[in-house]
Short mmCIF file of C-alpha atoms and ligand atoms in Angstrom, two decimals:
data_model
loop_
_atom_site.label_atom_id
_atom_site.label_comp_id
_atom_site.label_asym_id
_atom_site.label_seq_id
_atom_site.Cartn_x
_atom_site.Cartn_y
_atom_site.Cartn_z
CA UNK A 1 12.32 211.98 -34.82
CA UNK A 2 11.62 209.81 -37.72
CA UNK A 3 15.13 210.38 -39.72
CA UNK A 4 16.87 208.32 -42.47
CA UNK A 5 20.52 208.59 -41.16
CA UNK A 6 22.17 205.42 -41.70
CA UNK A 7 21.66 202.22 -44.40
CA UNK A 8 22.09 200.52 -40.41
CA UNK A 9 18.68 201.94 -39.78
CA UNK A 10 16.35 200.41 -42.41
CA UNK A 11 14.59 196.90 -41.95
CA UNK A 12 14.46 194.35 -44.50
CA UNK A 13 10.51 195.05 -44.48
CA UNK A 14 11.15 198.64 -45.29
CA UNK A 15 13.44 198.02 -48.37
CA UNK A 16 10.42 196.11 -49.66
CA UNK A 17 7.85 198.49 -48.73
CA UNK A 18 10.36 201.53 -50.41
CA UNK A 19 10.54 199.19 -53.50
CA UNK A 20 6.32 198.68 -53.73
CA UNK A 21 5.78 202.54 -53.24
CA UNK A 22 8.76 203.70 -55.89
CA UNK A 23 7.55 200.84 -58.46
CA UNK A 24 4.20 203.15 -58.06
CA UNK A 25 6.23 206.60 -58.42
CA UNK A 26 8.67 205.36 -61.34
CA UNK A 27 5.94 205.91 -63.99
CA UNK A 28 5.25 209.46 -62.72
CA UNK A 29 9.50 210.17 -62.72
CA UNK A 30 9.58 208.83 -66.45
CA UNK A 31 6.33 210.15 -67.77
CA UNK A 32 7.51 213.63 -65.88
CA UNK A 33 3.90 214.20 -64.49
CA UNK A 34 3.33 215.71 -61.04
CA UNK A 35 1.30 214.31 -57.98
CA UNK A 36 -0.62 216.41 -55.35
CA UNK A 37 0.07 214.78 -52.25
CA UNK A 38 3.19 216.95 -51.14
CA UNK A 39 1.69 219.51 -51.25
CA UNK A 40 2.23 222.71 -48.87
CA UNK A 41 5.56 220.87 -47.71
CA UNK A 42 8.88 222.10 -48.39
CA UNK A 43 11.64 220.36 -48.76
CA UNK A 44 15.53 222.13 -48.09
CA UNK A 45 18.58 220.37 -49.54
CA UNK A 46 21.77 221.24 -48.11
CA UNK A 47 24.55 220.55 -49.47
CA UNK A 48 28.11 220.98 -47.72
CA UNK A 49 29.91 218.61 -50.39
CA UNK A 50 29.66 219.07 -54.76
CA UNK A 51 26.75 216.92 -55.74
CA UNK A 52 24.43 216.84 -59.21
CA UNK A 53 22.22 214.01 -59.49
CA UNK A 54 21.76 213.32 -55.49
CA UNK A 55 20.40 217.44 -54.91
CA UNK A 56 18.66 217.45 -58.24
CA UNK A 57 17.09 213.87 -57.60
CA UNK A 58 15.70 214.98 -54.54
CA UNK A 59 14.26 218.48 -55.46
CA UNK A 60 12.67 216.51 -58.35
CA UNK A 61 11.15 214.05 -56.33
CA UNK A 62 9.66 216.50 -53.77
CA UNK A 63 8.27 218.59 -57.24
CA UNK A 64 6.81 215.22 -58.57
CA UNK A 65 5.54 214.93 -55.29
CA UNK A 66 3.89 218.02 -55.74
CA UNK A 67 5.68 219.26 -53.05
CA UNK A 68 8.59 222.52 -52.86
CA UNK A 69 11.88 223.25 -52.18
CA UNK A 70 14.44 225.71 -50.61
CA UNK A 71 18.09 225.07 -51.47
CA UNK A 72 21.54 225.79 -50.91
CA UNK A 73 24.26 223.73 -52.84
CA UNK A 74 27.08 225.43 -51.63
CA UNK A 75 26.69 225.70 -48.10
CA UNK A 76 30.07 225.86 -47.22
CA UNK A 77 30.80 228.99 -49.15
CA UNK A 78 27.28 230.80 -49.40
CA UNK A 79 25.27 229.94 -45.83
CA UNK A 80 26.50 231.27 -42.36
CA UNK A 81 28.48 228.44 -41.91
CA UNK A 82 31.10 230.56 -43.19
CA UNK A 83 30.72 232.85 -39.80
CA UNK A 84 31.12 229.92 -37.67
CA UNK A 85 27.48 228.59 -36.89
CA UNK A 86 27.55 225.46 -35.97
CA UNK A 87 25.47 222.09 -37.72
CA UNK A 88 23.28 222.11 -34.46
CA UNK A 89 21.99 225.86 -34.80
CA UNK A 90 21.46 225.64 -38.07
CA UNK A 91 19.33 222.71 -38.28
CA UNK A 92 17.44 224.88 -35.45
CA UNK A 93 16.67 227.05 -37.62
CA UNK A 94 16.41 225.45 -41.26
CA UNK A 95 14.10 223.34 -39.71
CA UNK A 96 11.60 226.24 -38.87
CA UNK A 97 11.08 227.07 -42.74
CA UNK A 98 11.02 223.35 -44.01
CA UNK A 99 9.37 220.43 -42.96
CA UNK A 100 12.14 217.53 -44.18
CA UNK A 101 15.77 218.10 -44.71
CA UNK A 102 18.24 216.27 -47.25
CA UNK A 103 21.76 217.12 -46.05
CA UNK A 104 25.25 216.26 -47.16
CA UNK A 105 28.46 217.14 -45.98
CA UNK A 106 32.31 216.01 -46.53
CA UNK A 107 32.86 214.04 -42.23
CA UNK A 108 31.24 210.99 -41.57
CA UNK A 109 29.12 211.52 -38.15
CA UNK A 110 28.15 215.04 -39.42
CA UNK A 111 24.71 214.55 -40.80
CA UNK A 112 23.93 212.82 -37.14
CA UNK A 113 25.30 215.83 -35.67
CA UNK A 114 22.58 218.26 -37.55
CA UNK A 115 19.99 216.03 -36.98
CA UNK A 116 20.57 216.44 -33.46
CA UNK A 117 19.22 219.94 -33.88
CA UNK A 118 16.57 219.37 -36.37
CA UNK A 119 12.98 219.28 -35.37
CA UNK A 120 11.89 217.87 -38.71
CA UNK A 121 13.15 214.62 -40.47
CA UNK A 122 16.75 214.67 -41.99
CA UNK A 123 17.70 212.45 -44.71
CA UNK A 124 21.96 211.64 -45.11
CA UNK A 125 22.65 212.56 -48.52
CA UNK A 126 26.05 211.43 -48.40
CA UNK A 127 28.71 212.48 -45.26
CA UNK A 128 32.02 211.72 -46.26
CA UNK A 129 33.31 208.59 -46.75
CA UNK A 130 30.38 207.19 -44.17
CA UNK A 131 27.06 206.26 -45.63
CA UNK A 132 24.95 206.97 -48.74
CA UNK A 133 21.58 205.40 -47.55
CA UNK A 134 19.01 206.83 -50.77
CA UNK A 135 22.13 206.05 -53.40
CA UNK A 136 22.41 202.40 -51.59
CA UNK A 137 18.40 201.50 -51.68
CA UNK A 138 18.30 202.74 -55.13
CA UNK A 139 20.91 200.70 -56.10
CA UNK A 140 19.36 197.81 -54.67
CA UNK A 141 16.23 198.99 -56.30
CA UNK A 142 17.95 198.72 -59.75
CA UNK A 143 19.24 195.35 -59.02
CA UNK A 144 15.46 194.13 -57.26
CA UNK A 145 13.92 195.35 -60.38
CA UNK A 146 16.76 193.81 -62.85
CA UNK A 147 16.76 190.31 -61.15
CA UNK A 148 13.27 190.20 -59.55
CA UNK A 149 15.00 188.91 -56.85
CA UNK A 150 18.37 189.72 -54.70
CA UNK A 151 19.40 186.41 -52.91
CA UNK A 152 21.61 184.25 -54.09
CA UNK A 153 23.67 186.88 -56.47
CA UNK A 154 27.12 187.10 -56.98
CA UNK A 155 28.11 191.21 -56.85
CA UNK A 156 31.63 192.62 -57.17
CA UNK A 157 32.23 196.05 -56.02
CA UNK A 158 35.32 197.85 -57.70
CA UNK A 159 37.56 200.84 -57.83
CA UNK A 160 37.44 202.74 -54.08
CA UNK A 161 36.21 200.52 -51.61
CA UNK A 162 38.10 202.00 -49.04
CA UNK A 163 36.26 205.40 -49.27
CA UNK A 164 33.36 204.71 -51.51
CA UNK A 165 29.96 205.46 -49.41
CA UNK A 166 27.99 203.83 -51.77
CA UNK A 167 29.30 200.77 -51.62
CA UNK A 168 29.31 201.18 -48.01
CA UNK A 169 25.72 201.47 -47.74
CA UNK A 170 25.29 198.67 -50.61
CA UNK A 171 27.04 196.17 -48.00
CA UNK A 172 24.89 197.70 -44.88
CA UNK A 173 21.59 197.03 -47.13
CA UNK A 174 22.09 193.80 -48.21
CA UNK A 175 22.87 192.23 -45.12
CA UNK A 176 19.13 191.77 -45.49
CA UNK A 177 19.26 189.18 -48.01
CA UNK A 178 20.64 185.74 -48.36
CA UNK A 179 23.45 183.73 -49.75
CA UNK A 180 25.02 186.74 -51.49
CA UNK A 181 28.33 185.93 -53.04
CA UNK A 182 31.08 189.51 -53.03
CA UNK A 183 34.05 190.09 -54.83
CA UNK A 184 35.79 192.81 -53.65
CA UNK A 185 38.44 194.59 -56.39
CA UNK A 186 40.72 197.07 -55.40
CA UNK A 187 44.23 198.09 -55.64
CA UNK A 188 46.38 197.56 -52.57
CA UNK A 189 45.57 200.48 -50.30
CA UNK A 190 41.51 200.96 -51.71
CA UNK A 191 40.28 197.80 -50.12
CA UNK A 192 37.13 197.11 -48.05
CA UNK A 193 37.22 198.37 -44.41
CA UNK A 194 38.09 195.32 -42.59
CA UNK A 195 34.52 196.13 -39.97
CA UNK A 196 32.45 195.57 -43.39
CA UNK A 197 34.16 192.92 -44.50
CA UNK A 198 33.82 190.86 -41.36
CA UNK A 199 30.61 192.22 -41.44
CA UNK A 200 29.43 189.97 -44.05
CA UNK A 201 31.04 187.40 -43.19
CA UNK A 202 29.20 186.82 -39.73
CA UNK A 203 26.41 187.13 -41.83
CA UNK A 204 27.40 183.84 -43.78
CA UNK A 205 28.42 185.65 -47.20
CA UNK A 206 31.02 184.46 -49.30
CA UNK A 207 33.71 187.44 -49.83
CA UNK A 208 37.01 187.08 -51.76
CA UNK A 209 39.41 189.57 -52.18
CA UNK A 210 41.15 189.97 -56.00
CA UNK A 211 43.06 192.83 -57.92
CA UNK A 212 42.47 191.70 -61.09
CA UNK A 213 39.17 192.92 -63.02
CA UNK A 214 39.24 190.95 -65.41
CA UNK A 215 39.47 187.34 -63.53
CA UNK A 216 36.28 188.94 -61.41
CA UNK A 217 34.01 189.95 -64.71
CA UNK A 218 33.09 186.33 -65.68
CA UNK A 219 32.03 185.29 -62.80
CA UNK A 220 29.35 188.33 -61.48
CA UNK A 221 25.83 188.98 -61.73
CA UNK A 222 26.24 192.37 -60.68
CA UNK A 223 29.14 194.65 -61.57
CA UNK A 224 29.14 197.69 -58.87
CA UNK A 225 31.40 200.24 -60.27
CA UNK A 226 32.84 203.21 -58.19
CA UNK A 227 34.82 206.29 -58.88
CA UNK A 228 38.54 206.74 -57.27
CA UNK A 229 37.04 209.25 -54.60
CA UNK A 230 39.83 211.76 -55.57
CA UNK A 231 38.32 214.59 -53.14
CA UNK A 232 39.18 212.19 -50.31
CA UNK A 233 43.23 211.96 -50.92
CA UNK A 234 46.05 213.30 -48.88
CA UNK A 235 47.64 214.87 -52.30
CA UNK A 236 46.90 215.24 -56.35
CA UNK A 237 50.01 212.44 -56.30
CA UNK A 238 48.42 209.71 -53.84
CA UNK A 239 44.95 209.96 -56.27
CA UNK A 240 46.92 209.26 -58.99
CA UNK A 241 48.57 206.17 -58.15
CA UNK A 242 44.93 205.06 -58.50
CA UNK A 243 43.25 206.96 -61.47
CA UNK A 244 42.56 204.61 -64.23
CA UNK A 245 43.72 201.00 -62.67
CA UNK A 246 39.77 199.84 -63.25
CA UNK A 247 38.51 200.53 -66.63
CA UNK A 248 35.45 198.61 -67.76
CA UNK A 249 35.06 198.83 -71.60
CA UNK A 250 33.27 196.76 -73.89
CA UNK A 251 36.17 194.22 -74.43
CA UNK A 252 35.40 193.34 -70.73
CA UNK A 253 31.86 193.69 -71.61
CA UNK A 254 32.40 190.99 -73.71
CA UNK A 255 33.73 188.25 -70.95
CA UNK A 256 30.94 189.08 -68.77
CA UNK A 257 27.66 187.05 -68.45
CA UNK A 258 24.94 187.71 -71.10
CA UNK A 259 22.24 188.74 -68.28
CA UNK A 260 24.58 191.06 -65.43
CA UNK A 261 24.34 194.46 -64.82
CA UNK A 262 27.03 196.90 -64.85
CA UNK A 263 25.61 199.62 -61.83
CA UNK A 264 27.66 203.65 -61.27
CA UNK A 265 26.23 205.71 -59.05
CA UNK A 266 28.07 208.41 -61.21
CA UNK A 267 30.05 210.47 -61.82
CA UNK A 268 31.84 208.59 -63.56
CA UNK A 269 35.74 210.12 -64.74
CA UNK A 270 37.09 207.19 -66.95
CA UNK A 271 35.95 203.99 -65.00
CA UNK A 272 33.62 203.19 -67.33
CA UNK A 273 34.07 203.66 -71.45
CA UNK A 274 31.35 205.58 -73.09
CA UNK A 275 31.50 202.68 -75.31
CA UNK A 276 29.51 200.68 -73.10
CA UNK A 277 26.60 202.93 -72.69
CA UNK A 278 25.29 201.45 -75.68
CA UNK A 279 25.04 197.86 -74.11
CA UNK A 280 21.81 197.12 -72.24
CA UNK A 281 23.30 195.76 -69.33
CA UNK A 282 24.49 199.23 -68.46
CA UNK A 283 22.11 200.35 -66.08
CA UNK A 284 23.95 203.51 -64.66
CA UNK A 285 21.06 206.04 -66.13
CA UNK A 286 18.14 203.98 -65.43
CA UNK A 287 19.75 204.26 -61.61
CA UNK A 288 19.35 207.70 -62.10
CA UNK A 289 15.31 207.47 -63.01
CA UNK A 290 14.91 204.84 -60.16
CA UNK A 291 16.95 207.60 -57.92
CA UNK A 292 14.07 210.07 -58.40
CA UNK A 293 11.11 206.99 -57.53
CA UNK A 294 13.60 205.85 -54.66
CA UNK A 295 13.53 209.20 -53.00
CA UNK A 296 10.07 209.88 -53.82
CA UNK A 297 9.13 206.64 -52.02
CA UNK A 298 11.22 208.28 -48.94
CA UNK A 299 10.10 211.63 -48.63
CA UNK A 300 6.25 210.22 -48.68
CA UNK A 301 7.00 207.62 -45.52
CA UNK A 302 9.26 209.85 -43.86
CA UNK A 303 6.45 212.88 -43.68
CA UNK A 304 3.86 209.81 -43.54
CA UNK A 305 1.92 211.43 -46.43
C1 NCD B 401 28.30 209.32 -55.34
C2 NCD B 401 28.56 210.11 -54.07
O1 NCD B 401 28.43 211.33 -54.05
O2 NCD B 401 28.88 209.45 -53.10
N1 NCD B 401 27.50 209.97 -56.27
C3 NCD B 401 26.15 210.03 -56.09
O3 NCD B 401 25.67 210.28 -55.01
N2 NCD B 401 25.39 209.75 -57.15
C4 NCD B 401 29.49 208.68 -55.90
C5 NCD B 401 30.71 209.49 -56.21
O4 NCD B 401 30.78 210.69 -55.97
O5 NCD B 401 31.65 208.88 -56.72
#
């Protein structure tokens, strides 16, 4: 079965094929128009885990795609789950009504697990602190489209590295490029997972390790910005030994170079100052319009339409 489970899974060739095809759906996302060639599929979302733009993005790309949807954002309280039926049976079933599934639930492993009973494509929409594979290629979209080009940049990734999924399947992705330079900041206790971080290394990346934000911000191309993952702490006490150690606003703005670009896959809490909004190298919304393309590009190769 042709599903997107794991940033692991997609070839270098197919990043650049998902960039062509959403550079083709972008102008139908921003000019809010509506294509045919969906049409008489349906697309279910299932959602296990809170989520805004990720469920949104993708019912809105299936729509553009002229496609429709059936979908439940709070499985875990609403769906049959609650009786006990298990991932397996219900991908049985869902996947009699729809003919491609966007799922996301709070384990890693989990989304592999439904899949397993799913006779129609199933796309991770985020399980746990595992993967992220549409946030991660839209990300890199934002940065391909920013740059014209990936190799060669210098990218920091900051806040929760330890549990951030994003930045998880940012790493995974760009193992496809070249002569990437990271700079990992996090608070002792948030870092990288030592398996991504050697990771990159075998893969001939430079990777440093700092705690302070503000030595990193001169010296980055890309800024990758994450959220203290709150929901994935032991108690409301451990989350906030963390909340508010990385705060970009625009007095760090202001050390940064003239062409980067400050990336969130949002939401944001305070990590980021509204302040900075204003500045173009803030690209956090336009991630969320490339989101929409991103996923459009998806759903079309994954039902081959
Ligand atoms: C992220 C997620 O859910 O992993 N959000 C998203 O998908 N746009 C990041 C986060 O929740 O911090």
């Amino acid at each position: 079965m042709n599903h997107l489970l794991s940033s692991r899974d997609i070839s270098k060739q197919e990043i650049l094929k998902f960039f062509k095809k959403a550079d083709k759906f972008l102008p139908i996302v921003l000019d809010k128009k509506k294509l045919k060639i969906a049409e008489g599929k349906i697309l279910a979302t299932l959602f296990y885990e809170p989520s805004t733009r990720t469920r949104f993005s993708f019912e809105t790309a299936m729509i553009r795609l002229g496609g429709a949807v059936i979908s439940n954002a709070d499985m875990n309280a609403t769906s049959s789950s609650k009786k006990g039926e298990t991932l397996y049976d219900t991908a049985k079933m869902v996947s009699t009504y729809a003919d491609i599934i966007a799922v996301r639930h709070p384990s890693a492993g989990s989304v592999e697990d439904f899949a397993s009973g799913s006779s129609v494509p199933v796309i991770n929409s985020g399980d746990g602190p595992g993967d992220h594979p549409t946030q991660g290629l839209l990300d890199l979209y934002t940065i391909h489209k920013n740059f014209g080009k990936i190799d060669g940049l210098t990218i920091a990734m900051v806040g929760d590295l330890k549990n951030s999924r994003v930045l998880h399947s940012q790493c995974e992705l760009l193992l496809n490029f070249k002569n990437l330079k990271f700079i990992f900041v996090a608070p002792k206790g948030l870092e990288m997972p030592e398996e991504i971080t050697k990771m990159l290394l075998k893969n001939k990346f430079a990777v440093s390790e700092m705690q302070d934000l503000k030595a990193a911000a001169p010296l980055v191309d890309v800024l990758s910005q994450t959220r203290i993952q709150k929901e994935r702490f032991g108690s409301e006490e451990e989350y906030k030994k963390y909340r508010g150690i990385y705060i970009v606003d625009s007095n760090l703005m202001k050390i940064c170079k003239k062409n980067m670009i400050l990336m969130h896959p949002l939401p944001r809490v305070d990590e980021i100052d509204v302040d900075v909004d204003s500045d173009s190298r803030a690209k956090y919304f336009e991630q969320v319009s490339n989101g929409v393309a991103v996923r459009m590009a998806i759903i079309a190769k994954l039902l081959d339409l």
